Amino acid sequence: MSTYNMVAEMNESTVVSEYVADYGKLMRSDAFQSEAALEKEFIRLLTTQGYEYLQIHDEKALIANLRKQLELLNNYSFSDKEWQRFFEGVIANKNEGIVEKTQKIQTNHIQNMLRDDGTTKNITLIDKKNIHNNRLQVINQYTEERGDHENRYDVTILVNGLPMVHVELKRRGRAIREAFNQIKRYQRESFWAACGLYEYVQIFIISNGTNTKYYSNTTRDSHIKEMAEGGRNRSKKTSNSFEFTCFWADANNKVINDLVDFTRTFLAKHTILNIITKYCVFTTENLLLVMRPYQIAATERILSRIRTSTNYKKTGTIDAGGYIWHTTGSGKTLTSFKTAQLAAQMPEIDKVLFVVDRKDLDYQTMKEYDRFEKGAANGNSNTAILKKQLENDDARIIITTIQKLDIFISKNKNHPVYNKHIVIIFDECHRSQFGLMHTNITKHFKKYHLFGFTGTPIFAKNASSGGNPNLKTTPQAFGDKLHTYTIVNAINDGNVLPFRIDYVNTIKAKEGIRDEEVTAIDRERALGAPARVTEVVKYILEHFDQKTKRNCYYSLKGQRVSGFNSIFAVSSIPMAKKYYLEFKRQLAASNRKLVVATIFSYAPNEQDSEDGLLEEGFDTTGLDQNSREFLESAIADYNAVFKTNFDTSSDKFQNYYKDLSAKVKAREVDLLIVVDMFLTGFDATTLNTLWVDKNLRQHGLIQAFSRTNRILNSVKTFGNIVCFRDLEKATNDALELFGDSKAEGIVLLKNFDAYYYGYEEDGKHVQGYLELLQELEANYPLGVQIVGEEAEREFVKLFGKILRATNVLTSFDKFADVRKLSDRDMQDYQSLYIDTWDKIKPIVDGKTKNINDDLEFELELIKQVEINIDYILMLVEKYHEDNCKNKEIRIDIEKAIDSSPSYRSKKDLIMAFVDTVNVGTSVTDEWKNYISAKKQEELQNIIKEERLKQEDTEKLMDNAFRDGVLKTTGTDFDKILPAMSMFGGGGKRTAKKQGVIARLKAFFERFFGLL
C-alpha cells in the first residue's frame, strides 16, 4: 500500500479500516438497561447519524409514507388511481412473496407504472447509482394485527419508505438467539400479513446490546429446504439458520460487537446503503447472500488498487495487483465474483479474466459463477472459444483455465487483446502459475492488473525448492497482500468449523531400530503391506457409522438422510487400488452396503510434492495399463450402482468427475478414495470426515483438512480427521503458519476428557457431560414429576446442554466405554423433554402464541438421534417373532415413538397396526398394505367432506409425498378447491382455503415418512 502517496482519504469505505470506540462514558451507564431503554438509545444514535424518526405504528401510515418517499425519489406525484394501480399491482402484489420482492430490490429496482393517460413511466424503488439519493427513516413498535397472531416489531429502517432492514433487540444479559427466534416467529406469523410490506426486508439485525449480528432474509438453499415444514398458508416461505448469522468487523477482522459500535459502522448511511445496493448477491437459486465484512473489505481493496495503479500508470506491473489471503471455506468464490462484477462495470476496464489453474476447478467455478448470476461469466471448453470471447466486446467476464490461456498466448503472439485494459484474477493462486505460464501471461499482456485469491499463500517457509527463484512465493508473483482472513478468524467468527483429529497408530517399529535408519522406500513398503491395509479398512468400517454419524438424521434438500459422508486420501495410485479392492472384499464378506468410489488420473511428477498434493488433471492416457484397467473396473462398479455410462476416455472421464462431484455433494457416495483429486477446491457441506493415509504438510494439509469443515447444520459441529500416519507435527506447523502461534487451541477441538469431565476457559468452568448427567439425575430423576414452570424451564435448558454435549462426544471412540445415559433412559428423558417443551409454550385459542425465546429447543439434535420407521418395524418384527407375548418389546415400541418429534403424531396409526400383528403376519408387507389403505381412506374422507376435486387433490398429495413438502401456494393448490360461486365471496373462499390447508397439512404430516 505504501507504493502510492496519500493525497486524500475518503470515509466512504464500506468497511472501516480500523475501529476504535471513541465515545465517552456518558453514552454508557453502569445502571441496569431495560430493553425499552436500549431501543430508545439505539434510535437516538440513528437520528444523530441522519436517519429521520417517524411515529408510524400501523399499515395505513406506512403506506402513506411510502407513497411520499417514492414521489420524492422519482420527482413525480402519483394520482390516486396511479398509486392504487402501482401499489396493488407492483409493490403489494398478493401473488408475490419474499423471493419476488427481494428480486425487485436486487435486480429489478426500476418498475413500470401505467399512468392515467395510458403511457408508462419508470419508477425507481432504490437508487443504486447515487446511493445518497435514497432516504433513510426509522420507526419502532410497528404493530401487525392481521397475521396468525398480533405482533409488535422493535425497530425497522425504511429505505425510500420500504422496510429493508429490521432490528430485533433483547436487553443486555439475554441470549442473542432469543432475538433470532423472535424474527423467525415473525416470518412465520405476520411479516406476510396484510399488504406484506415487511417481506421487503433484505437484512435482519439481532442484538442484546453486548453482541450484534446480521443476516439476509434468505440463506443457503439446503438449509431452507431442510427447515421447511410444508408450504406457508399465505405466502412463499423462507427460513434462516442461526449458524449463518454473522458479525460485523473492521478491515483488520476485529469484531464490532456492541450495538453502539455496530450502529456507528454498519448502520452509517453510506455503509448500509452500499451493502444493500452493492454487496448483496441474489442468486439464480433465489437466495439472497449478504457479503461478510472481510469479503467486502477485500473487494474494495482490489477496486481501490485498480483505480490508484491506473492513475499512477502502473498497469502491467506487479504494483498494479496484489493478493487476498482468505482461508479455505470462507467464501472466496463469492468475493471474487463480486470483485469481477464490479471491476467489469468500471468504465476504464475492458475485460475481467477469472483464471483457475486446475481443470477440475473449471467446471465447479463456472457453475458457482452461474449460480450467482446467469450468464454473468462466459466459460469456455476449448481455446477457440476463448479466442472468440477475448475478441467479443460484450464478453465482459471470462472464466478460463491457465492452461487454455497459455495455449492461446502461444498460438497468438500479437493479438490485439494484449493492449486492452485487463483485470486478471487467479483463484487458489498457490500452485502452477508460479512457473512458465505465469511468466508467459505477464509478458504478453501490457495493461493488466494481476490479483490472486488463496486460502494458503506460499511464503519463503513453505516454498518449493525448484522452479523460478523469482516466482517462489505468493508476494513475488502477485505483489502486496491486500487483505487477510485466516482460519483462526473464520473459526472465531463461526464461518467454518474447527477440526477434531484422531491419530491411529497402524505400524510399529521393531525394537532397537532407530527411525532415521529406515528409508522412505522401506517405510512406504511397510505402510502398503496387505496386513496393514486390511487393518486400516477394518478400522474404517468399524468406526464409519460413528465418525460420519450414521445414526443421526437430518433433511437435505427436502430428503431425510442419515449422517454424513467422507473422503479417504491415500498416498499413491497403487495404494488406491489396494484400498478399493479391500473395501469391496470386506463389505461383501459382511454383507454391508456402503457406496465406495474412487477417482485418480495421471500426474506427471510422481515424487512427493512439497505439500503432499500433486497436480492432477483429467489425463488418463498417461496411466500405466494396469492402473487404467483398474480405474475402468471401478468406474464400471459406479455405473452399476447409479445406472450411468462413464469410462476413462477423455470426455467420459470428465463427465464421471462431474457426476461423482454431484453425488458426493448429495451424500449419495459414502466414501470416496482419492490420491490428490477432490482435496483442493471441492466444497461439499455433507462431508464431515477425512481419513488420511498420506503425507500432507503446509498448504496441502490445510487444503485437504478443509474439505470437512463447511457449515451445514447444528448436527455437524466439526470436521473429523482420522490420520493413519503421524501428522501431528505437520498439523501444528501448518496451523502456526496459516493461523498464528495460538491457532492450535482455536482450530482443533479439545480432547475427550475436556468435553466429558469439563474444562476451564477464560477463567470460567465449562461443565462436562458427566457433571451435566449428575445434575440431571439428581434434580430430575425419571419417574418423578417436575413441579413448577421454573423447574420445567431449567430442565429444558439442562437437557439441551446434554444433547449438545452428546453430539460432540459420539465421535470419540472413548465414549463407548464410559458412563452415560442408557438408550432407554435417553428415550425417556427425550420424551420428557418434548412433553415439557410443549407444556411450557403459552397456548391461546389452541395456537402457540409465543415461543419461549430464552429457551433453545434443540429440535435438530433430537431429530438426528430419533428412531425411524425401519427401527420401529424391526421392533414389531421382534414382537411378532416372540408370538406377540413379550410386553417389554411393546413398551420399547411405545418409548421409541414417544421420544420422536416426527412419530408422536403417528402413534395411534403405529400402535393400531401392532395390535393387528399375529403369528401369521408378514410385518413388512402388511405394514405397506395397512398404511396405504389408511392413507387412501383418510384422504378420501377429506376430499368428500371438503368437496375437493378428486383427481387434482390426489395428484397434489402424490407430489407432496414425493417432494417431501406440501405446497399450498400457486395454481396447483387452487385447482383442487370447489368453484368460487359455492362460497359467495372472497372472504368465505379464503376461510375455506385455510381450512383445507390445515386438514391436508395435518394429513401430510401424519403419513409422511411411514413408507
Short mmCIF file of N, CA and C in Angstrom, two decimals, residues 783-849:
data_model
loop_
_atom_site.label_atom_id
_atom_site.label_comp_id
_atom_site.label_asym_id
_atom_site.label_seq_id
_atom_site.Cartn_x
_atom_site.Cartn_y
_atom_site.Cartn_z
N GLY A 783 -39.34 -40.73 36.48
CA GLY A 783 -40.45 -41.22 37.30
C GLY A 783 -40.92 -40.24 38.34
N VAL A 784 -40.20 -39.11 38.51
CA VAL A 784 -40.59 -38.09 39.47
C VAL A 784 -41.05 -36.85 38.72
N GLN A 785 -42.25 -36.40 39.01
CA GLN A 785 -42.82 -35.27 38.28
C GLN A 785 -42.03 -33.99 38.53
N ILE A 786 -41.81 -33.21 37.47
CA ILE A 786 -41.16 -31.91 37.58
C ILE A 786 -42.24 -30.89 37.96
N VAL A 787 -42.07 -30.24 39.10
CA VAL A 787 -43.11 -29.35 39.63
C VAL A 787 -42.72 -27.89 39.45
N GLY A 788 -43.58 -27.14 38.79
CA GLY A 788 -43.37 -25.70 38.65
C GLY A 788 -42.74 -25.33 37.32
N GLU A 789 -43.18 -24.19 36.78
CA GLU A 789 -42.69 -23.77 35.46
C GLU A 789 -41.20 -23.46 35.47
N GLU A 790 -40.70 -22.88 36.55
CA GLU A 790 -39.27 -22.56 36.62
C GLU A 790 -38.43 -23.83 36.54
N ALA A 791 -38.84 -24.87 37.27
CA ALA A 791 -38.12 -26.15 37.23
C ALA A 791 -38.20 -26.76 35.84
N GLU A 792 -39.35 -26.62 35.19
CA GLU A 792 -39.51 -27.16 33.84
C GLU A 792 -38.60 -26.45 32.85
N ARG A 793 -38.50 -25.14 33.00
CA ARG A 793 -37.61 -24.37 32.10
C ARG A 793 -36.15 -24.77 32.33
N GLU A 794 -35.76 -24.94 33.59
CA GLU A 794 -34.39 -25.33 33.89
C GLU A 794 -34.08 -26.73 33.35
N PHE A 795 -35.07 -27.61 33.39
CA PHE A 795 -34.87 -28.95 32.84
C PHE A 795 -34.64 -28.88 31.33
N VAL A 796 -35.45 -28.08 30.64
CA VAL A 796 -35.30 -27.95 29.19
C VAL A 796 -33.91 -27.41 28.85
N LYS A 797 -33.44 -26.42 29.59
CA LYS A 797 -32.10 -25.88 29.35
C LYS A 797 -31.02 -26.94 29.59
N LEU A 798 -31.15 -27.66 30.72
CA LEU A 798 -30.14 -28.65 31.08
C LEU A 798 -30.09 -29.78 30.07
N PHE A 799 -31.23 -30.31 29.68
CA PHE A 799 -31.21 -31.42 28.74
C PHE A 799 -30.74 -30.98 27.35
N GLY A 800 -31.01 -29.72 27.00
CA GLY A 800 -30.47 -29.19 25.75
C GLY A 800 -28.95 -29.20 25.75
N LYS A 801 -28.34 -28.87 26.92
CA LYS A 801 -26.87 -28.92 27.04
C LYS A 801 -26.38 -30.37 26.88
N ILE A 802 -27.12 -31.31 27.46
CA ILE A 802 -26.72 -32.72 27.34
C ILE A 802 -26.80 -33.18 25.90
N LEU A 803 -27.83 -32.76 25.18
CA LEU A 803 -27.94 -33.11 23.76
C LEU A 803 -26.75 -32.58 22.97
N ARG A 804 -26.35 -31.32 23.27
CA ARG A 804 -25.22 -30.73 22.54
C ARG A 804 -23.91 -31.43 22.89
N ALA A 805 -23.73 -31.76 24.18
CA ALA A 805 -22.51 -32.47 24.60
C ALA A 805 -22.45 -33.86 23.98
N THR A 806 -23.58 -34.54 23.95
CA THR A 806 -23.64 -35.88 23.35
C THR A 806 -23.28 -35.83 21.87
N ASN A 807 -23.75 -34.79 21.19
CA ASN A 807 -23.49 -34.64 19.76
C ASN A 807 -22.00 -34.56 19.47
N VAL A 808 -21.23 -33.91 20.36
CA VAL A 808 -19.78 -33.83 20.19
C VAL A 808 -19.10 -35.14 20.58
N LEU A 809 -19.51 -35.71 21.70
CA LEU A 809 -18.81 -36.87 22.26
C LEU A 809 -19.01 -38.15 21.46
N THR A 810 -20.09 -38.27 20.73
CA THR A 810 -20.33 -39.52 19.99
C THR A 810 -19.26 -39.82 18.95
N SER A 811 -18.49 -38.82 18.55
CA SER A 811 -17.42 -39.06 17.57
C SER A 811 -16.13 -39.55 18.22
N PHE A 812 -16.06 -39.55 19.54
CA PHE A 812 -14.87 -40.05 20.24
C PHE A 812 -15.03 -41.54 20.51
N ASP A 813 -13.99 -42.31 20.19
CA ASP A 813 -14.03 -43.75 20.44
C ASP A 813 -14.25 -44.05 21.92
N LYS A 814 -13.67 -43.22 22.80
CA LYS A 814 -13.73 -43.45 24.25
C LYS A 814 -15.16 -43.39 24.80
N PHE A 815 -16.03 -42.73 24.12
CA PHE A 815 -17.38 -42.52 24.65
C PHE A 815 -18.14 -43.83 24.81
N ALA A 816 -17.72 -44.84 24.07
CA ALA A 816 -18.39 -46.14 24.16
C ALA A 816 -18.11 -46.83 25.49
N ASP A 817 -17.02 -46.44 26.16
CA ASP A 817 -16.58 -47.18 27.35
C ASP A 817 -16.76 -46.42 28.66
N VAL A 818 -17.49 -45.30 28.66
CA VAL A 818 -17.65 -44.52 29.89
C VAL A 818 -19.11 -44.48 30.30
N ARG A 819 -19.34 -43.97 31.48
CA ARG A 819 -20.70 -43.87 31.99
C ARG A 819 -21.49 -42.82 31.21
N LYS A 820 -22.67 -43.21 30.78
CA LYS A 820 -23.56 -42.28 30.07
C LYS A 820 -24.98 -42.79 30.21
N LEU A 821 -25.93 -42.01 29.72
CA LEU A 821 -27.33 -42.43 29.76
C LEU A 821 -27.52 -43.68 28.91
N SER A 822 -28.26 -44.65 29.43
CA SER A 822 -28.58 -45.83 28.62
C SER A 822 -29.53 -45.41 27.50
N ASP A 823 -29.64 -46.25 26.48
CA ASP A 823 -30.52 -45.92 25.35
C ASP A 823 -31.95 -45.68 25.81
N ARG A 824 -32.42 -46.54 26.75
CA ARG A 824 -33.80 -46.40 27.19
C ARG A 824 -33.98 -45.12 28.02
N ASP A 825 -33.02 -44.84 28.91
CA ASP A 825 -33.12 -43.61 29.70
C ASP A 825 -33.07 -42.39 28.80
N MET A 826 -32.23 -42.46 27.77
CA MET A 826 -32.16 -41.35 26.82
C MET A 826 -33.52 -41.13 26.16
N GLN A 827 -34.17 -42.22 25.77
CA GLN A 827 -35.50 -42.12 25.17
C GLN A 827 -36.50 -41.51 26.15
N ASP A 828 -36.45 -41.97 27.41
CA ASP A 828 -37.39 -41.47 28.40
C ASP A 828 -37.18 -39.98 28.66
N TYR A 829 -35.92 -39.59 28.79
CA TYR A 829 -35.64 -38.16 29.02
C TYR A 829 -36.03 -37.33 27.80
N GLN A 830 -35.81 -37.89 26.63
CA GLN A 830 -36.16 -37.17 25.40
C GLN A 830 -37.67 -36.97 25.32
N SER A 831 -38.43 -38.00 25.69
CA SER A 831 -39.89 -37.88 25.71
C SER A 831 -40.31 -36.81 26.71
N LEU A 832 -39.69 -36.83 27.88
CA LEU A 832 -39.99 -35.83 28.90
C LEU A 832 -39.63 -34.42 28.41
N TYR A 833 -38.53 -34.32 27.70
CA TYR A 833 -38.06 -33.04 27.15
C TYR A 833 -39.09 -32.47 26.17
N ILE A 834 -39.58 -33.33 25.26
CA ILE A 834 -40.57 -32.87 24.28
C ILE A 834 -41.88 -32.51 24.97
N ASP A 835 -42.32 -33.35 25.91
CA ASP A 835 -43.56 -33.08 26.64
C ASP A 835 -43.46 -31.76 27.42
N THR A 836 -42.32 -31.55 28.07
CA THR A 836 -42.14 -30.35 28.89
C THR A 836 -42.12 -29.11 28.00
N TRP A 837 -41.42 -29.22 26.88
CA TRP A 837 -41.37 -28.08 25.94
C TRP A 837 -42.76 -27.72 25.46
N ASP A 838 -43.53 -28.72 25.07
CA ASP A 838 -44.90 -28.46 24.61
C ASP A 838 -45.74 -27.81 25.71
N LYS A 839 -45.49 -28.22 26.94
CA LYS A 839 -46.29 -27.74 28.07
C LYS A 839 -46.01 -26.28 28.38
N ILE A 840 -44.74 -25.86 28.32
CA ILE A 840 -44.41 -24.50 28.75
C ILE A 840 -44.55 -23.47 27.65
N LYS A 841 -44.96 -23.88 26.45
CA LYS A 841 -45.29 -22.91 25.42
C LYS A 841 -46.68 -22.36 25.71
N PRO A 842 -46.84 -21.04 25.88
CA PRO A 842 -48.17 -20.48 26.14
C PRO A 842 -49.10 -20.75 24.96
N ILE A 843 -50.28 -21.28 25.24
CA ILE A 843 -51.25 -21.61 24.20
C ILE A 843 -52.46 -20.69 24.34
N VAL A 844 -52.84 -20.04 23.24
CA VAL A 844 -54.01 -19.17 23.23
C VAL A 844 -54.91 -19.59 22.07
N ASP A 845 -56.13 -19.84 22.33
CA ASP A 845 -57.09 -20.27 21.31
C ASP A 845 -56.59 -21.45 20.52
N GLY A 846 -55.93 -22.36 21.23
CA GLY A 846 -55.47 -23.58 20.57
C GLY A 846 -54.23 -23.41 19.74
N LYS A 847 -53.64 -22.22 19.74
CA LYS A 847 -52.44 -21.98 18.93
C LYS A 847 -51.30 -21.48 19.80
N THR A 848 -50.07 -21.78 19.36
CA THR A 848 -48.90 -21.28 20.09
C THR A 848 -48.81 -19.78 19.88
N LYS A 849 -48.88 -19.03 20.97
CA LYS A 849 -48.80 -17.58 20.84
C LYS A 849 -47.37 -17.10 20.85
#
